[in-house]
Short mmCIF file of C-alpha atoms and ligand atoms in Angstrom, two decimals:
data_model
loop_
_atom_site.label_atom_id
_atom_site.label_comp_id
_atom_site.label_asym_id
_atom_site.label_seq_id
_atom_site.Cartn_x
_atom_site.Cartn_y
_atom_site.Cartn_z
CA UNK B 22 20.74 -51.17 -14.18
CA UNK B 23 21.05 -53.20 -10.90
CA UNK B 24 24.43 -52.87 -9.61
CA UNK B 25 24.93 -56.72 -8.90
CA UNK B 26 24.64 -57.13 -12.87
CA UNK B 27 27.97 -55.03 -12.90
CA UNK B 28 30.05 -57.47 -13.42
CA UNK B 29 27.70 -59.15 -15.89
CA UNK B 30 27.86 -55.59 -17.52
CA UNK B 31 31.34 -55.45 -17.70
CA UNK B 32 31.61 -58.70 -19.17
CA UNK B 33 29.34 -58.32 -21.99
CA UNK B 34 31.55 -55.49 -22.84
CA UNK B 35 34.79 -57.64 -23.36
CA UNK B 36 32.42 -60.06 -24.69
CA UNK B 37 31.36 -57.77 -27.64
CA UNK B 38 35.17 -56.83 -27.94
CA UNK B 39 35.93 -60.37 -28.11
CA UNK B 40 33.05 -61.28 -31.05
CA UNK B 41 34.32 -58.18 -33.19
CA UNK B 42 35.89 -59.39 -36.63
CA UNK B 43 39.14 -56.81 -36.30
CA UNK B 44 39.97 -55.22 -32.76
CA UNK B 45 40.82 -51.60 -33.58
CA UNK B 46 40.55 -48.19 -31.89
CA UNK B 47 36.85 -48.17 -32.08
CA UNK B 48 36.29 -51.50 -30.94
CA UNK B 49 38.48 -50.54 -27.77
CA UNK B 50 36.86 -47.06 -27.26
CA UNK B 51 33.40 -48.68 -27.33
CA UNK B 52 34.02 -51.77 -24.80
CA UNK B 53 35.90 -49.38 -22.85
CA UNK B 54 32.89 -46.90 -22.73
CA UNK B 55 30.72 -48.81 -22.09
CA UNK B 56 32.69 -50.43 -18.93
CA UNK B 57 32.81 -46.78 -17.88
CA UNK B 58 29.10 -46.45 -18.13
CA UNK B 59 28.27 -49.64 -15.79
CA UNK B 60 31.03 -48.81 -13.30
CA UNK B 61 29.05 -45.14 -13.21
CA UNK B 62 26.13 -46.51 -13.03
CA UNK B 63 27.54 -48.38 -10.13
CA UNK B 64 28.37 -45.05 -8.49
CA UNK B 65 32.08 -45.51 -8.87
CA UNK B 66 33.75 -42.14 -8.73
CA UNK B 67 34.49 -40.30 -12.12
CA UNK B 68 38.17 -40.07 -11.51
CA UNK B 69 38.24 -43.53 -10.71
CA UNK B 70 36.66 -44.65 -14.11
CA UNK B 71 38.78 -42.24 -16.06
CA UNK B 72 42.21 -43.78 -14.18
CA UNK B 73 40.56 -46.53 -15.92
CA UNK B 74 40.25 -45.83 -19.60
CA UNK B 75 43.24 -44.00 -19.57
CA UNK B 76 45.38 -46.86 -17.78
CA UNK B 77 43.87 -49.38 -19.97
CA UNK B 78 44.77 -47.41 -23.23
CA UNK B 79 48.09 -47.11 -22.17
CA UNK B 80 49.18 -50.03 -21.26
CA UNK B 81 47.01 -52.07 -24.43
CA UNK B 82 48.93 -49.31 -26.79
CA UNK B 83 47.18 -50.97 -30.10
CA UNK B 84 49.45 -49.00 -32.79
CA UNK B 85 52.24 -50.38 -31.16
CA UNK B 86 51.22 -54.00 -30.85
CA UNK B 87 52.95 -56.43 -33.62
CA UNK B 88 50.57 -58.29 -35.97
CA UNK B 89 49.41 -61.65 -34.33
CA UNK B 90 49.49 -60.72 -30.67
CA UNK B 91 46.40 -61.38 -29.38
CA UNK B 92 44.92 -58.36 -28.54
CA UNK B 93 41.89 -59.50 -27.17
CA UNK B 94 43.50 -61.18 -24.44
CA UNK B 95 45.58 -58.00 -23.64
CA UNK B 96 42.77 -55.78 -23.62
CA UNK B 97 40.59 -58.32 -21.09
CA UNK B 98 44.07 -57.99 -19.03
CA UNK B 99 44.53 -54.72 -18.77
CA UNK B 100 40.77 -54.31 -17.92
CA UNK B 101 41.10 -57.15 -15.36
CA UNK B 102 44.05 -55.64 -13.52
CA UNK B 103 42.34 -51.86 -13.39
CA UNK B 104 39.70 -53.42 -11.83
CA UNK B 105 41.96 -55.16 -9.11
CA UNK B 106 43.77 -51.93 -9.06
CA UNK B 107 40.53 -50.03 -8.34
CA UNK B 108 39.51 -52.36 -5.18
CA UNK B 109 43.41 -52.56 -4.09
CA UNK B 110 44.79 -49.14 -2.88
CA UNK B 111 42.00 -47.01 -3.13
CA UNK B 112 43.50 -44.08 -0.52
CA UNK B 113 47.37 -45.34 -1.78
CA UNK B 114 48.29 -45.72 2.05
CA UNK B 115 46.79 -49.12 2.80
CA UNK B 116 49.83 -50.03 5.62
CA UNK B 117 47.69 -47.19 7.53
CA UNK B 118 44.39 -48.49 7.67
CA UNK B 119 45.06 -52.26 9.33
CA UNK B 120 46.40 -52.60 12.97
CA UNK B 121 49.87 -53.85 13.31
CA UNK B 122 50.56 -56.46 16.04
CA UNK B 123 52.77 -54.95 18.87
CA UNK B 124 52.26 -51.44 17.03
CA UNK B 125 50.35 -50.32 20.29
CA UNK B 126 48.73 -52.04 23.30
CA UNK B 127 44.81 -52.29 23.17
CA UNK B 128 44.32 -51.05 19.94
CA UNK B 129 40.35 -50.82 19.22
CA UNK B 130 38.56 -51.59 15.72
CA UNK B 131 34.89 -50.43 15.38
CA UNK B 132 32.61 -52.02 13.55
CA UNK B 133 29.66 -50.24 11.57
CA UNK B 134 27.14 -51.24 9.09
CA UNK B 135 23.48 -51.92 8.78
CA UNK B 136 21.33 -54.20 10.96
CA UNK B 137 21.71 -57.61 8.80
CA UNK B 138 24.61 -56.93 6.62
CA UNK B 139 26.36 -60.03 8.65
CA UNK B 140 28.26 -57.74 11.45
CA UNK B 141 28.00 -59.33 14.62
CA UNK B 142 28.62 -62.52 12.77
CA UNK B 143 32.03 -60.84 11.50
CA UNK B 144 33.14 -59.60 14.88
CA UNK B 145 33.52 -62.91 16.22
CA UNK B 146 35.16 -63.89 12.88
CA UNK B 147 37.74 -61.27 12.73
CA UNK B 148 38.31 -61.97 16.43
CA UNK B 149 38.51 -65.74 15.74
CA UNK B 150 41.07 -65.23 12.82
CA UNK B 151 43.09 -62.55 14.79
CA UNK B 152 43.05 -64.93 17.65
CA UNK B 153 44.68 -67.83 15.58
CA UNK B 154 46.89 -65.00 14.44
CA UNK B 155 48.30 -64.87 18.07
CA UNK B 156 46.24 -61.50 19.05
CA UNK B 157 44.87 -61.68 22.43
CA UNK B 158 40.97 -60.26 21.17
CA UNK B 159 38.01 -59.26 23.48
CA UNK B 160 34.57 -58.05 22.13
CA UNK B 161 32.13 -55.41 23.15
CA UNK B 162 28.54 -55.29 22.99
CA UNK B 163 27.57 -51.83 22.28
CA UNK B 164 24.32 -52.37 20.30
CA UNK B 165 21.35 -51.70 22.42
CA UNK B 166 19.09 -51.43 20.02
CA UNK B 167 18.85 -54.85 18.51
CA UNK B 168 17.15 -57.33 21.10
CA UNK B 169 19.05 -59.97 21.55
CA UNK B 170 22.67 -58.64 19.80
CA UNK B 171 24.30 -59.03 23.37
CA UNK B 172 23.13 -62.62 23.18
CA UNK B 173 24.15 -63.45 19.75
CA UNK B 174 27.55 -61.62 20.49
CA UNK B 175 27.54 -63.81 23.76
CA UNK B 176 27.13 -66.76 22.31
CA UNK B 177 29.49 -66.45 19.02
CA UNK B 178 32.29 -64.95 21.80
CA UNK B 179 31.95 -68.32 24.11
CA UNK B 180 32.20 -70.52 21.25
CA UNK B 181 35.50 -69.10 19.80
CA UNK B 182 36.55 -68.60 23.35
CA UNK B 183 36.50 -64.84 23.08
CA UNK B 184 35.79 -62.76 25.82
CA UNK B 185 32.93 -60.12 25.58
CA UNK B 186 31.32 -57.31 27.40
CA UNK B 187 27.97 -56.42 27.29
CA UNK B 188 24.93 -55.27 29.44
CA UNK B 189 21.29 -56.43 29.19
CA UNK B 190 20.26 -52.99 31.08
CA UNK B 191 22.13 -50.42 30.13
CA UNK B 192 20.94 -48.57 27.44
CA UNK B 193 23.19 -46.26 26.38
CA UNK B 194 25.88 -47.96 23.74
CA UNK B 195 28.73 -45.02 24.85
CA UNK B 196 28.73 -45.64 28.00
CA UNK B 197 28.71 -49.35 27.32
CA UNK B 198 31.41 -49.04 24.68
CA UNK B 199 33.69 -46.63 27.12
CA UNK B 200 33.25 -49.22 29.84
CA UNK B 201 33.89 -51.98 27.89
CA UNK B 202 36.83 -50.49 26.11
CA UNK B 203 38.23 -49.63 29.22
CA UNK B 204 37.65 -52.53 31.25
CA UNK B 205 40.00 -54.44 28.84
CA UNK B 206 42.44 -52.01 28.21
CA UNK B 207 43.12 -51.77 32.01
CA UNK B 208 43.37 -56.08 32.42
CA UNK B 209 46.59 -56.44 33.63
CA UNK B 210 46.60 -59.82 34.03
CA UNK B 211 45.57 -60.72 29.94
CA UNK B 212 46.69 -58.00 28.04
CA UNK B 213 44.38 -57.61 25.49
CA UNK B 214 45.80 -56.29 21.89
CA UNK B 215 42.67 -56.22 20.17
CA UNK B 216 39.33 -54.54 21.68
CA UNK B 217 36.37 -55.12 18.97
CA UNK B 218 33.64 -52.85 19.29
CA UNK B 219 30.17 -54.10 17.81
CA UNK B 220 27.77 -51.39 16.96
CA UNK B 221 24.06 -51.07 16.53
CA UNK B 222 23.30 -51.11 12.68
CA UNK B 223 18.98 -50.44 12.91
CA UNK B 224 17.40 -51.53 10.18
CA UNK B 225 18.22 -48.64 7.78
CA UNK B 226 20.30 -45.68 7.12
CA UNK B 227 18.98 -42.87 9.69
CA UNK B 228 20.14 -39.87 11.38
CA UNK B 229 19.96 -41.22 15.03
CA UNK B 230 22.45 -44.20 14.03
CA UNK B 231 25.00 -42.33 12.09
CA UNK B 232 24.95 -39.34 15.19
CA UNK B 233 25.07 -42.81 17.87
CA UNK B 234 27.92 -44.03 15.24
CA UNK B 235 29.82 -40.58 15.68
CA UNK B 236 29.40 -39.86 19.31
CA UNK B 237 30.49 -43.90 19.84
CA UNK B 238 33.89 -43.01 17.91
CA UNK B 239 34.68 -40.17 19.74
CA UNK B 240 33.97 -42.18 23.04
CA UNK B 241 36.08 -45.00 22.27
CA UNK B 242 38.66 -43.53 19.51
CA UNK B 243 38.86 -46.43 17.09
CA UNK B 244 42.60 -47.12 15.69
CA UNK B 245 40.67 -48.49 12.87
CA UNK B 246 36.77 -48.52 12.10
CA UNK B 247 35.58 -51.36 9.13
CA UNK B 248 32.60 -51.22 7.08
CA UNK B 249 30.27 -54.52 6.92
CA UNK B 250 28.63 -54.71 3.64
CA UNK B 251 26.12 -57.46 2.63
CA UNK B 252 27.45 -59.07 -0.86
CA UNK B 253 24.33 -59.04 -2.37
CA UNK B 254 23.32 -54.94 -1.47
CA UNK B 255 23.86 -53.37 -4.75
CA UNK B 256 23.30 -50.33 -5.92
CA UNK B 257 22.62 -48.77 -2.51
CA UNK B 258 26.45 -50.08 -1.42
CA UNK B 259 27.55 -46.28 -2.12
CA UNK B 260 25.43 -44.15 -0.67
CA UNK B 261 25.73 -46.47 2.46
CA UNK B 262 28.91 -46.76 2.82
CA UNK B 263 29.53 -43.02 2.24
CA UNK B 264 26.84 -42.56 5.15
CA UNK B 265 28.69 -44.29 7.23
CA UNK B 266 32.18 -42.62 6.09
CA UNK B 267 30.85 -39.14 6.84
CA UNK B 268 29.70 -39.97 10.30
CA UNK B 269 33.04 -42.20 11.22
CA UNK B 270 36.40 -42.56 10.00
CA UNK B 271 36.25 -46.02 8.20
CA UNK B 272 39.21 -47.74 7.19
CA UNK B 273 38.23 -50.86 5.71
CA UNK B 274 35.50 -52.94 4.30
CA UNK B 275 34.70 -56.24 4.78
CA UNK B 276 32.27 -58.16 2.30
CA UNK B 277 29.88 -60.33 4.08
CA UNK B 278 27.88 -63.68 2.63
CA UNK B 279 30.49 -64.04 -0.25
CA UNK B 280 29.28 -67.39 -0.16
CA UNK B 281 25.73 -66.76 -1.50
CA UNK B 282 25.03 -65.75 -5.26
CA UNK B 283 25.71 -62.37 -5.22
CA UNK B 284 29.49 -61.72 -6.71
CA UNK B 285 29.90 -58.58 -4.34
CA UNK B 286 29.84 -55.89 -7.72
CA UNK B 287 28.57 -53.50 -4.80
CA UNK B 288 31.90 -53.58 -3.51
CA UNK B 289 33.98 -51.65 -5.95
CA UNK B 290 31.22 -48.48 -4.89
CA UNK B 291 31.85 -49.11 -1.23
CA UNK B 292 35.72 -49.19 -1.64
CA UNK B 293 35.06 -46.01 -3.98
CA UNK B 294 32.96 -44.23 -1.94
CA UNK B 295 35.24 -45.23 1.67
CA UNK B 296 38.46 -44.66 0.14
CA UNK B 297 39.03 -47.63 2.00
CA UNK B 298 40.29 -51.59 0.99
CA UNK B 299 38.91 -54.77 1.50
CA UNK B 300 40.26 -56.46 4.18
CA UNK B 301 38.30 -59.72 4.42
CA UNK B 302 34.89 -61.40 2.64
CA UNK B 303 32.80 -63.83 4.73
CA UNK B 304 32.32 -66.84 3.30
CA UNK B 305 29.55 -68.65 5.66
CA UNK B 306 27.75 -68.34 8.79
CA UNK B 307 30.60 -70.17 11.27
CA UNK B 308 33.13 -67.97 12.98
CA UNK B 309 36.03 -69.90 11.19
CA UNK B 310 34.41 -68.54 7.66
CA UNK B 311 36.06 -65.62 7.48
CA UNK B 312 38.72 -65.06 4.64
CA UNK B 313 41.49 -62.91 3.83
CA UNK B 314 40.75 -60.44 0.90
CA UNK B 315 42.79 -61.60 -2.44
CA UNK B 316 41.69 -59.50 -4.95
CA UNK B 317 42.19 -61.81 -8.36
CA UNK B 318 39.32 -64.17 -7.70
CA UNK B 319 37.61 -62.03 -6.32
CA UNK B 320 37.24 -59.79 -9.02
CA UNK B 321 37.42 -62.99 -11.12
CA UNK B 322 34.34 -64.51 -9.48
CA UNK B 323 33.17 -60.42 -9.91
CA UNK B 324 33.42 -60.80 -13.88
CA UNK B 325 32.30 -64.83 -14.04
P1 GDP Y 30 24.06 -57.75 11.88
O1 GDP Y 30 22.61 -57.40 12.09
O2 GDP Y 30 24.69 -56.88 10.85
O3 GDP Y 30 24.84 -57.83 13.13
O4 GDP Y 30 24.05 -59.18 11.17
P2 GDP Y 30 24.30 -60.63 11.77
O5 GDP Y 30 25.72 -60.84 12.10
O6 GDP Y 30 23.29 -60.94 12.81
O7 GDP Y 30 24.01 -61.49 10.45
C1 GDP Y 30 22.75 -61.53 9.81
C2 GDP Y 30 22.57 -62.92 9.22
O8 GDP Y 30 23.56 -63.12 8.22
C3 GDP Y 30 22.76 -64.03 10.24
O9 GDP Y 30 21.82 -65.03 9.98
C4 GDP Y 30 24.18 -64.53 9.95
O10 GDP Y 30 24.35 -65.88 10.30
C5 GDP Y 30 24.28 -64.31 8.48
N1 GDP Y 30 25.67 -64.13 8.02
C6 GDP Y 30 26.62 -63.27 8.45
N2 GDP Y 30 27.75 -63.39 7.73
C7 GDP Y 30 27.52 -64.35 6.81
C8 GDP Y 30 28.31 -64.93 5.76
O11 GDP Y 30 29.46 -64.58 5.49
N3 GDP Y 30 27.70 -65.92 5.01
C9 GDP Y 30 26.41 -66.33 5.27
N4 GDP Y 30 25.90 -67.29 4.50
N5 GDP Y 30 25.66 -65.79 6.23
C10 GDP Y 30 26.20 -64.83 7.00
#
């Protein structure tokens, strides 16, 4: 099974609970399995997809529901708000993992991911939003790998009046990072609040990026590092993300191209395998497409 069909997989299971003639404890067990299967399939942790079952048994209860409530609909509930439950508080300390305003000056958020997943794109965005938010953002360039990241970053940064560091020399993203990092910390005169660091993603999961990744975060000390995923990656969602989470601390994902075809089923395995929440899904290529994470349609949209 692909993971994007999760949802689709999921679906057909409430489906098949919906077309049954009488809804009783088999019909439940077997929907509910085979949920379990796709969302394992999915790589979605075991404990996880038992939380599940058992959550959704208890709180559907089918001995104890009266003759013409319409179980169906409960049972689709319950299954619906496990699932939002599963992509909500993953670590169950989610006031941890986003910065507060005024919580400390120059606080610095990292961000990691593959070379296409959409995270240059998202710096500027999550700048952008945080700058309409009242934050006083600055970016850093610290891919060198990528020709022409500093210039993409350059150019997103001057159009949402951002301002960036970068180096078309240098080649060695720490020192880059450190300078950059400090060179806004120590501006007087604007005060920055909110120092994003943009990382070299490669073009696939390899050794040398997840040690640059680690040596980067102990350069720079991130008060919070997020994930980029690509909506449409799939299957591979967990084993990348989890890449990533053993190299770095990451504290939150953000979902990328939410506006192409792909519902994003990756993302319950990235959340799963980061312990980490959505924070945000990207929604288009402009800086201003950048959306705050609300987990009913999303998981609606996940399901459709
Ligand atoms: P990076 O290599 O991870 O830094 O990826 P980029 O930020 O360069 O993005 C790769 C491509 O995806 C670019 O063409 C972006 O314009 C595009 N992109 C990024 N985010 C989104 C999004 O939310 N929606 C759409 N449609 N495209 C996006």
């Amino acid at each position: 099974m692909v993971l994007a069909e999760l949802g689709g997989s999921i679906s057909r299971a409430l489906q098949q609970m919906i077309n049954a003639t009488v809804v009783d404890e088999k019909v439940l067990n077997d929907c509910l399995n085979e949920i379990s299967r796709a969302l394992l399939q999915s790589d979605v942790q075991f404990s996880l997809v038992r939380d599940m079952q058992i959550n959704v048994k208890k709180n559907v209860n089918l001995s104890d529901l009266a003759a013409g409530q319409n179980k169906r609909k409960i049972i689709q509930q319950a299954v619906f708000d496990q699932l939002c439950q599963m992509l909500q508080d993953p670590s169950g300390k989610p006031d941890q993992l986003v910065p507060k305003k005024g919580k400390k000056p120059g606080q610095v958020v990292m961000f990691v991911g593959l070379q296409g997943s959409g995270k240059t794109t998202t710096c500027t965005k999550y700048a952008y939003y945080h700058k309409n938010k009242g934050w006083k953002p600055a970016l850093v360039c610290a891919d060198t790998f990528r020709a022409g990241a500093f210039d993409q970053l350059k150019q997103n940064a001057a159009k949402a009046k951002v301002p960036f560091y970068g180096s078309y020399t240098e080649t060695d993203p720490v020192k880059i990072a450190v300078e950059g990092v400090e060179r806004f910390k120590n501006d007087q005169s604007n005060s920055f609040d909110l120092i994003i660091v943009d990382t070299s993603g490669r073009h696939k999961q390899e050794a040398a990026l997840f040690e640059e990744m680690r040596q980067l975060s102990e350069a720079i000390s991130p008060d919070l590092v997020v994930f980029v995923m690509d909506a449409s990656i799939g299957q591979s969602a967990f084993h990348q993300a989890q890449a990533f989470k053993q190299s770095v601390a990451v504290g939150a994902v953000i979902v990328a191209k939410m506006d192409g075809h792909a519902k994003g089923g990756g993302t319950l395995s990235a959340v799963a395998a980061t312990k980490s929440p959505v924070i945000f899904i990207g929604t288009g290529e402009h800086t201003d497409q950048l959306e705050a994470f609300d987990v009913k349609p999303f998981v609606r949209r996940l399901l459709g």
